Coordinates of N, CA and C in Angstrom, one line a residue:
M149 N 1.0 249.7 128.1 CA 1.1 250.7 128.4 C -0.6 250.5 128.3
S150 N -0.9 251.9 129.8 CA -2.4 252.1 129.4 C -2.4 253.8 129.3
A151 N -3.4 254.3 128.5 CA -3.3 255.8 127.6 C -3.1 256.3 128.8
G152 N -3.8 256.3 129.7 CA -3.1 257.3 130.8 C -1.7 257.6 131.4
T153 N -0.7 257.1 130.9 CA 0.1 256.6 131.2 C 1.3 256.8 130.2
V154 N 2.6 257.9 130.5 CA 3.3 258.1 129.7 C 4.6 258.1 130.7
V155 N 5.5 257.5 130.5 CA 7.1 257.0 131.0 C 8.1 257.3 130.3
L156 N 8.5 258.5 130.3 CA 9.4 259.2 129.6 C 11.3 258.3 130.5
V157 N 12.4 257.4 130.0 CA 13.1 257.0 130.9 C 14.4 256.9 130.3
G158 N 15.3 256.7 130.7 CA 16.3 256.3 130.7 C 16.3 255.0 130.2
T159 N 17.3 254.0 129.4 CA 17.4 253.1 128.9 C 17.8 252.1 129.1
A160 N 18.4 252.5 130.1 CA 18.7 251.2 131.1 C 18.5 251.1 132.4
V161 N 19.4 249.6 133.1 CA 18.4 249.1 134.6 C 20.5 249.0 135.2
F162 N 19.3 248.7 136.3 CA 20.8 248.6 137.7 C 21.9 247.4 136.5
A163 N 23.2 247.8 137.4 CA 24.3 246.7 136.9 C 25.5 247.3 138.2
V164 N 25.6 246.8 137.3 CA 27.6 247.3 138.6 C 28.0 247.8 137.1
G165 N 29.3 248.7 137.4 CA 29.6 249.8 136.5 C 28.8 250.8 135.6
C166 N 29.5 251.7 135.2 CA 28.7 252.9 134.3 C 28.4 253.1 132.7
A167 N 27.7 253.2 132.8 CA 27.2 252.7 130.9 C 26.5 254.7 130.3
T168 N 26.8 254.1 129.4 CA 26.1 255.4 128.6 C 24.8 255.3 128.0
G169 N 24.0 256.2 127.4 CA 22.7 255.5 126.8 C 22.1 257.4 127.2
G170 N 20.7 256.6 126.0 CA 20.0 258.2 126.2 C 18.6 258.1 126.7
T171 N 17.2 258.6 126.3 CA 16.2 258.5 127.2 C 15.7 258.0 125.9
G172 N 14.6 257.6 126.3 CA 13.2 256.6 125.7 C 11.7 256.6 125.8
L173 N 11.1 255.7 125.5 CA 9.3 255.7 126.3 C 9.8 254.3 126.9
R174 N 9.2 254.0 128.0 CA 8.8 252.6 128.4 C 8.3 253.0 129.8
D175 N 7.6 251.9 129.5 CA 6.7 252.1 131.1 C 6.6 251.2 131.9
G176 N 6.0 251.3 133.5 CA 7.0 251.5 134.4 C 6.7 249.8 134.7
G177 N 7.7 249.5 135.6 CA 7.5 247.6 136.0 C 8.9 247.4 137.1
P178 N 9.6 246.3 137.5 CA 10.5 245.9 138.7 C 11.0 246.7 138.5
A179 N 12.0 247.2 139.0 CA 13.2 247.2 140.0 C 13.8 247.0 138.3
R180 N 15.1 247.5 138.5 CA 15.8 247.3 137.3 C 17.5 247.0 137.5
T181 N 18.1 245.8 136.6 CA 18.7 245.3 137.7 C 19.8 244.3 136.2
E182 N 19.7 245.1 135.5 CA 20.9 244.3 134.1 C 22.0 245.8 133.7
A183 N 21.9 247.2 133.3 CA 22.6 248.0 133.2 C 22.1 249.7 133.6
V184 N 22.5 250.1 133.8 CA 22.5 251.6 134.6 C 22.9 252.4 133.4
S185 N 21.3 253.6 132.9 CA 21.7 255.1 131.9 C 21.9 255.7 132.8
R186 N 22.9 256.8 133.0 CA 23.2 258.0 132.7 C 22.5 259.2 132.4
T187 N 21.7 260.0 132.6 CA 21.3 261.3 132.4 C 22.7 262.3 132.7
T188 N 22.9 262.8 131.1 CA 23.7 264.3 131.4 C 23.1 265.0 131.7
P189 N 23.3 266.3 132.7 CA 22.2 267.6 133.4 C 22.2 268.3 132.5
S190 N 22.6 268.2 131.2 CA 22.3 269.8 130.0 C 21.0 269.7 129.9
G191 N 20.4 268.3 130.1 CA 19.5 268.3 129.5 C 18.7 268.2 127.6
A192 N 19.4 266.4 127.8 CA 19.5 266.1 126.1 C 17.7 265.9 125.4
S193 N 17.6 266.6 123.9 CA 16.4 266.3 124.1 C 15.5 265.2 124.3
P194 N 14.6 265.1 124.2 CA 13.6 263.6 124.3 C 13.7 263.1 123.0
E195 N 13.3 261.9 122.3 CA 13.0 261.5 121.5 C 12.3 262.2 120.9
D196 N 11.2 262.7 120.2 CA 10.5 263.2 119.2 C 9.3 262.5 119.3
S197 N 8.9 261.1 119.2 CA 7.8 259.8 119.8 C 7.6 260.2 120.9
S198 N 8.1 260.4 122.2 CA 8.1 260.3 123.5 C 7.6 261.8 123.8
A199 N 8.2 262.8 122.6 CA 7.5 264.7 123.6 C 6.1 264.0 122.6
A200 N 5.7 262.9 121.0 CA 4.4 262.9 121.0 C 3.1 262.3 121.7
S201 N 4.1 261.3 122.7 CA 3.6 260.5 122.6 C 2.7 261.2 124.5
A202 N 3.3 262.2 125.0 CA 3.1 262.3 126.0 C 2.3 263.4 125.6
A203 N 1.9 264.5 124.5 CA 0.8 265.5 124.1 C 0.1 264.4 123.4
A204 N 0.3 263.0 123.9 CA -1.7 262.6 123.5 C -2.0 262.6 124.0
S205 N -0.8 262.0 125.8 CA -1.8 262.0 126.6 C -3.0 262.9 127.1
G206 N -2.4 263.9 127.0 CA -2.8 265.5 127.5 C -2.5 266.1 128.3
Q207 N -1.1 265.7 128.9 CA -0.6 266.1 129.3 C 1.3 267.1 128.8
A208 N 1.0 267.7 130.0 CA 2.1 268.5 129.0 C 3.5 268.3 129.4
L209 N 4.6 268.2 128.9 CA 5.9 267.4 129.5 C 6.5 269.1 129.1
K210 N 6.8 269.2 131.1 CA 7.8 270.3 131.2 C 9.8 269.4 131.2
K211 N 10.8 269.6 131.0 CA 11.6 269.0 130.6 C 12.2 269.9 131.7
V212 N 13.4 269.1 132.7 CA 13.7 269.4 134.0 C 15.4 269.4 133.8
D213 N 16.5 270.0 134.2 CA 18.0 269.9 134.8 C 17.3 268.9 135.3
P214 N 17.4 267.1 136.0 CA 17.9 267.0 137.2 C 18.4 266.6 138.5
V215 N 19.9 267.3 138.2 CA 20.9 267.4 138.7 C 20.9 268.6 138.9
A216 N 20.4 270.1 138.7 CA 19.5 270.6 139.6 C 19.0 271.0 140.1
L217 N 18.0 270.2 140.3 CA 17.1 270.6 140.8 C 16.9 269.8 142.1
L218 N 17.8 267.9 142.0 CA 18.5 267.7 143.5 C 18.9 268.5 144.1
M219 N 20.4 269.1 143.8 CA 21.2 270.0 144.2 C 20.6 271.3 144.8
K220 N 19.2 271.5 144.2 CA 19.0 272.7 145.4 C 17.7 272.5 146.1
D221 N 17.6 271.3 146.1 CA 16.2 270.8 147.0 C 16.4 270.2 148.9
P222 N 15.8 271.4 149.9 CA 16.5 271.0 150.7 C 16.4 269.6 151.4
K223 N 15.4 268.8 150.4 CA 14.5 267.2 151.1 C 15.0 266.1 150.8
V224 N 16.6 266.5 149.6 CA 17.7 266.0 149.2 C 19.0 266.3 150.1
G225 N 19.0 264.8 150.7 CA 20.2 264.5 151.6 C 21.5 264.6 151.6
T226 N 22.2 265.7 152.3 CA 23.7 266.5 152.1 C 24.3 265.5 151.5
E227 N 25.1 263.9 152.2 CA 25.3 262.7 151.9 C 24.8 262.5 150.1
V228 N 23.5 262.2 150.1 CA 22.9 262.0 148.1 C 24.0 263.8 146.9
K229 N 23.9 264.6 148.2 CA 24.3 265.6 147.5 C 25.7 265.8 146.7
R230 N 26.1 265.5 148.2 CA 27.5 265.2 147.9 C 28.5 264.1 146.9
D231 N 27.8 263.2 147.0 CA 28.1 261.9 146.4 C 28.3 262.4 144.8
L232 N 26.7 263.5 144.3 CA 26.5 263.2 143.2 C 27.2 264.0 141.9
K233 N 28.3 263.1 141.5 CA 29.3 263.7 141.1 C 29.1 262.8 139.3
P234 N 30.1 263.3 138.1 CA 30.2 262.5 137.3 C 30.9 260.7 137.4
C235 N 29.9 260.2 136.4 CA 30.8 258.9 136.4 C 31.5 259.4 135.5
S236 N 31.3 259.7 134.5 CA 33.2 259.8 133.7 C 32.0 261.0 132.9
G237 N 33.6 261.7 131.7 CA 33.0 262.9 131.5 C 31.7 263.7 132.4
K238 N 30.6 263.5 131.2 CA 30.0 264.8 132.1 C 28.8 264.7 132.4
E239 N 28.4 262.0 132.1 CA 27.8 261.6 132.4 C 27.3 261.4 134.5
Y240 N 26.3 261.6 134.1 CA 25.2 261.3 135.5 C 25.0 260.4 136.2
P241 N 25.1 259.3 137.1 CA 24.2 258.5 136.9 C 22.5 258.6 137.9
V242 N 21.9 259.1 137.1 CA 21.2 259.7 137.6 C 19.6 259.1 136.3
D243 N 18.7 258.6 136.6 CA 18.5 258.1 135.7 C 16.4 258.7 135.6
V244 N 16.4 259.3 135.0 CA 15.2 260.3 135.3 C 13.2 259.4 134.6
S245 N 12.4 259.8 135.1 CA 11.3 259.4 134.4 C 10.4 260.8 134.2
Y246 N 8.9 261.0 132.6 CA 8.3 262.0 133.0 C 7.0 261.2 132.4
G247 N 5.5 261.1 134.1 CA 4.5 260.2 132.8 C 3.5 261.6 134.8
K248 N 2.7 261.0 134.6 CA 1.9 261.1 135.4 C 1.6 260.1 135.9
V249 N 1.4 260.6 138.3 CA 1.5 259.2 138.9 C 0.8 260.6 139.8
T250 N 0.7 262.0 139.9 CA -0.3 263.2 140.9 C -1.2 263.4 140.7
G251 N -1.5 263.1 139.4 CA -2.7 263.2 138.5 C -2.9 264.7 138.4
G252 N -1.3 266.0 138.1 CA -1.6 267.4 137.8 C -1.4 267.4 136.5
P253 N -1.7 268.5 135.4 CA -1.8 268.6 134.1 C -0.5 268.4 133.4
V254 N 0.7 268.9 134.7 CA 1.8 268.2 133.9 C 2.6 267.2 134.4
A255 N 3.3 266.5 133.7 CA 3.6 265.8 133.7 C 4.7 265.3 134.9
D256 N 5.1 264.5 136.0 CA 5.4 264.1 137.1 C 7.2 264.2 136.8
I257 N 7.3 264.5 137.8 CA 9.2 263.7 137.7 C 9.3 263.0 138.4
V258 N 10.2 262.2 138.1 CA 10.8 260.1 139.5 C 12.1 260.1 138.4
I259 N 13.0 260.3 139.7 CA 14.2 260.7 139.9 C 15.0 259.6 140.5
N260 N 15.6 259.1 139.6 CA 16.6 257.6 140.9 C 17.9 258.5 140.4
V261 N 18.4 258.9 141.5 CA 20.1 258.5 141.9 C 21.2 257.0 142.4
L262 N 21.6 256.5 141.4 CA 22.5 255.9 141.8 C 24.3 255.7 141.4
S263 N 24.9 254.9 142.1 CA 25.8 254.6 142.4 C 26.6 254.8 141.5
C264 N 27.7 255.5 140.9 CA 28.6 255.3 139.9 C 29.5 253.1 140.6
A265 N 30.4 253.0 142.1 CA 31.1 251.9 141.5 C 29.7 250.4 141.1
D266 N 28.2 250.6 142.0 CA 27.9 249.5 141.3 C 26.4 249.6 141.3
A267 N 26.3 250.7 140.8 CA 24.7 250.9 140.3 C 24.3 251.0 141.5
L268 N 24.3 250.8 142.7 CA 22.8 250.6 143.8 C 22.0 251.7 143.6
G269 N 20.8 251.4 143.8 CA 20.2 253.2 143.8 C 20.3 253.7 145.2
R270 N 21.1 254.9 145.2 CA 21.0 255.9 146.1 C 19.5 255.9 147.0
G271 N 19.0 257.0 146.0 CA 17.6 257.7 146.3 C 16.3 257.7 145.4
T272 N 15.3 257.9 145.8 CA 14.5 258.1 144.7 C 13.5 259.1 145.1
Y273 N 12.8 260.3 144.8 CA 12.6 261.3 144.7 C 11.5 262.0 143.2
V274 N 10.0 262.0 143.7 CA 9.5 262.2 142.7 C 8.7 264.3 142.9
Y275 N 8.6 264.5 142.0 CA 9.0 266.6 141.9 C 7.2 266.4 141.2
R276 N 6.3 267.1 141.8 CA 4.8 267.4 141.4 C 5.5 269.1 140.3
A277 N 4.8 269.5 139.6 CA 4.7 270.7 139.0 C 3.9 271.6 140.3
D278 N 4.4 272.0 140.3 CA 3.8 273.6 141.4 C 4.0 275.4 140.6
G279 N 2.6 275.3 139.7 CA 3.1 276.9 139.0 C 4.7 276.1 137.9
S280 N 6.0 276.7 138.3 CA 6.7 277.1 137.4 C 8.1 276.4 138.1
T281 N 7.3 276.2 139.4 CA 8.7 274.8 139.9 C 7.8 273.7 139.9
Y282 N 9.0 272.9 140.4 CA 8.6 271.6 140.7 C 8.8 271.3 142.8
E283 N 7.5 270.6 143.4 CA 7.6 270.6 144.8 C 8.0 268.8 145.0
N284 N 8.8 268.5 145.6 CA 9.7 267.7 146.4 C 7.9 266.3 147.2
V285 N 7.3 265.3 146.1 CA 6.1 265.6 147.1 C 6.8 264.3 147.6
F286 N 7.7 263.2 147.7 CA 8.2 262.2 147.8 C 9.5 261.4 148.0
S287 N 10.7 260.8 148.8 CA 11.4 260.9 149.0 C 11.9 259.6 149.6
D288 N 12.2 258.6 149.0 CA 13.2 257.2 149.4 C 14.3 258.0 149.4
E289 N 15.6 257.1 151.1 CA 17.3 257.6 150.6 C 17.5 257.1 151.4
Q290 N 16.6 255.3 151.4 CA 17.6 254.2 151.8 C 17.9 252.9 151.5
P291 N 18.7 253.1 150.9 CA 19.8 252.1 149.5 C 19.1 250.6 150.1
P292 N 19.4 250.3 149.0 CA 19.4 250.0 147.5 C 17.2 250.6 146.9
V293 N 17.1 251.6 146.8 CA 16.3 252.0 146.2 C 15.5 251.7 144.7
Y294 N 14.3 252.3 144.4 CA 14.3 252.1 142.8 C 12.9 252.1 142.7
A295 N 12.2 253.1 141.9 CA 11.2 254.0 141.6 C 10.7 254.1 140.0
E296 N 9.3 253.3 139.7 CA 9.2 254.1 138.7 C 7.1 254.0 138.3
I297 N 7.1 254.4 137.5 CA 5.9 254.7 137.7 C 4.9 253.4 136.8
D298 N 4.4 252.8 137.5 CA 3.0 252.0 136.4 C 1.6 252.5 136.7
R299 N 1.6 252.5 135.5 CA 0.1 252.3 135.4 C -0.1 253.7 135.7
G300 N 0.0 255.3 136.2 CA -0.3 255.7 137.4 C -0.1 255.9 139.0
D301 N 0.8 254.2 139.4 CA 0.9 254.3 140.6 C 2.2 255.0 140.6
L302 N 2.9 254.5 141.5 CA 4.4 253.9 142.1 C 4.7 253.4 142.5
V303 N 5.5 252.2 141.9 CA 6.4 251.7 142.2 C 7.9 251.8 142.8
V304 N 7.4 251.4 143.9 CA 9.6 251.2 144.9 C 9.9 249.8 145.2
T305 N 10.7 249.9 144.5 CA 11.0 248.1 145.0 C 13.0 248.2 146.0
K306 N 13.0 247.9 146.4 CA 13.7 248.1 147.4 C 14.6 246.0 147.3
Q307 N 15.9 245.7 147.0 CA 16.7 245.2 147.6 C 17.2 245.0 148.3
V308 N 16.3 243.8 149.4 CA 17.0 242.7 150.9 C 18.3 242.2 150.9
Y309 N 19.2 242.7 151.1 CA 20.1 242.0 151.5 C 20.8 241.6 153.3
G310 N 21.1 240.1 153.3 CA 21.7 239.9 154.5 C 23.2 239.7 154.5
K311 N 23.7 239.8 155.8 CA 25.1 239.9 155.9 C 26.0 239.3 154.8
S312 N 25.5 238.4 154.3 CA 26.8 237.9 153.9 C 26.3 237.6 151.9
D313 N 25.5 238.0 151.9 CA 24.9 238.3 150.9 C 25.5 239.1 149.6
A314 N 26.3 239.0 148.3 CA 27.5 239.0 147.7 C 25.9 240.2 146.5
L315 N 25.9 241.3 146.2 CA 25.6 242.3 146.1 C 24.7 241.8 144.4
A316 N 25.5 240.5 143.6 CA 24.3 240.0 143.0 C 22.9 239.2 142.7
Y317 N 23.3 238.7 144.9 CA 21.9 238.2 145.0 C 21.9 238.2 145.8
P318 N 20.9 239.0 146.0 CA 19.8 239.8 147.5 C 19.1 238.9 147.9
S319 N 19.1 238.9 148.9 CA 18.2 237.6 149.8 C 16.6 236.9 149.6
G320 N 16.1 238.6 148.7 CA 15.1 238.7 148.8 C 14.6 240.6 148.3
E321 N 13.1 240.6 148.3 CA 13.0 241.9 147.7 C 12.1 242.9 148.2
D322 N 11.5 243.8 149.0 CA 10.6 244.4 148.6 C 10.2 244.9 147.8
V323 N 8.8 245.3 147.0 CA 7.5 245.6 145.9 C 6.5 246.6 146.6
I324 N 6.7 248.0 146.8 CA 5.7 248.9 147.7 C 4.7 249.7 146.3
T325 N 3.3 249.4 146.1 CA 3.4 250.7 145.3 C 2.5 251.7 145.9
Y326 N 2.6 252.3 145.6 CA 2.1 253.7 146.3 C 1.1 254.7 145.6
R327 N -0.1 255.2 145.8 CA -1.2 256.1 145.2 C -1.6 257.4 145.6
W328 N -1.2 258.2 144.5 CA -1.6 259.9 145.3 C -3.4 260.1 145.7
N329 N -3.2 260.0 146.9 CA -4.7 260.6 147.1 C -4.4 262.4 147.4
G330 N -4.9 262.9 145.8 CA -4.6 264.8 146.7 C -4.0 265.4 147.5
E331 N -3.9 264.4 148.4 CA -1.8 265.7 149.6 C -1.2 264.7 149.0
K332 N -0.8 263.2 149.2 CA 0.8 262.6 149.4 C 0.5 261.0 148.8
F333 N 1.2 260.2 148.8 CA 1.2 259.1 148.9 C 0.8 258.1 149.4
T334 N 0.1 257.3 149.3 CA -0.4 256.5 150.5 C -0.5 254.9 149.9
E335 N 0.2 254.1 151.0 CA 0.3 252.9 150.4 C -0.5 251.1 149.9
Q336 N -0.6 251.4 149.0 CA -1.6 250.5 148.7 C -1.6 249.1 148.6
D337 N 0.0 248.8 148.6 CA 0.0 247.3 148.5 C 2.1 246.8 148.6
R338 N 2.5 245.9 149.2 CA 4.1 246.0 149.4 C 3.5 244.6 148.9
V339 N 4.9 243.4 148.3 CA 4.6 242.5 147.9 C 6.0 241.9 148.3
H340 N 6.4 241.4 149.0 CA 8.0 240.8 150.0 C 7.9 239.3 149.3
S341 N 9.1 239.5 149.0 CA 9.8 238.3 148.6 C 10.7 237.3 148.6
E342 N 11.2 236.4 148.9 CA 12.3 235.9 149.6 C 12.8 234.9 148.5
Y343 N 14.2 235.0 148.2 CA 14.9 234.6 147.3 C 15.7 233.0 147.6
S344 N 15.6 232.1 147.4 CA 16.2 230.0 147.8 C 17.6 230.8 147.7
N345 N 18.6 229.8 147.4 CA 19.7 229.5 146.8 C 19.7 229.5 145.4
V346 N 21.1 230.1 145.3 CA 21.2 230.3 144.0 C 21.7 228.8 143.0
V347 N 20.4 228.5 142.0 CA 20.0 227.0 141.5 C 20.6 228.1 140.1
D348 N 21.6 226.9 139.1 CA 22.0 226.5 137.9 C 22.5 228.8 138.0
G349 N 23.4 228.8 138.6 CA 23.9 230.3 138.5 C 22.8 231.1 138.2
G350 N 21.7 231.5 138.7 CA 20.4 232.3 139.1 C 20.2 232.0 140.4
V351 N 19.5 233.3 140.4 CA 17.7 233.1 141.8 C 16.6 232.8 141.2
Q352 N 16.7 231.7 142.5 CA 15.2 231.4 142.2 C 14.3 231.7 143.4
P353 N 13.7 232.7 142.8 CA 12.4 233.3 143.9 C 11.6 231.9 144.2
A354 N 11.6 232.2 145.6 CA 10.6 231.5 146.8 C 9.0 232.1 146.6
P355 N 8.1 231.4 147.1 CA 6.8 231.6 147.0 C 6.4 233.4 148.0
V356 N 6.0 234.1 147.2 CA 5.7 235.0 147.5 C 4.6 235.6 148.0
T357 N 4.8 235.7 149.4 CA 3.7 236.6 149.9 C 3.2 238.5 149.8
S358 N 2.7 238.4 149.8 CA 1.4 239.9 149.8 C 0.9 240.6 150.9
Q359 N 1.5 241.9 151.0 CA 0.0 242.9 151.9 C -0.3 243.3 151.0
K360 N -1.8 243.9 151.4 CA -2.6 244.8 150.9 C -2.6 245.7 151.3
N361 N -3.0 246.7 151.7 CA -4.2 247.6 152.6 C -5.4 248.4 152.4

């Protein structure tokens, strides 16, 4: 992880089912495909080491209630809001990352909303601090989608499914890298991977084609 990027994120990833978890420090990377973390809207305190790392990077870390932020945001779709309910108890299917992605003095927030039934990404959103409030500067509600912070860039992964594809075996994926230009995110790179048939119980990737802007 580079010194300029701090990411505080739920400690698990995409999967079928709902698992509980806390928060921790991690670098951005490919879309997550093994388990799913649940972030409670009460805003459990992050680990001390994560807060210390954020401070060391020169970024202020201002924690938020991610569910309340989404519910108050007019840019979040009605269907996403309607289905944003606890999977069990008070555990919401929301992953939250704090990190440097728009270059502001306060850490940006990346929120991924997942489904309880199959843990697919329902929507992903980026919020930038604007005084005492946060502004929605990026959103994608075309599932399945998941976003992470990688060395200051926003990396969005979208699984691609054919009509007969099982949930566990998509036909491929698109990995799109966005960069903040001072006013909005612009696409910098797009990598499309197509997967071959299942081999030895796993999906084997075919050659990757990359398109850069």
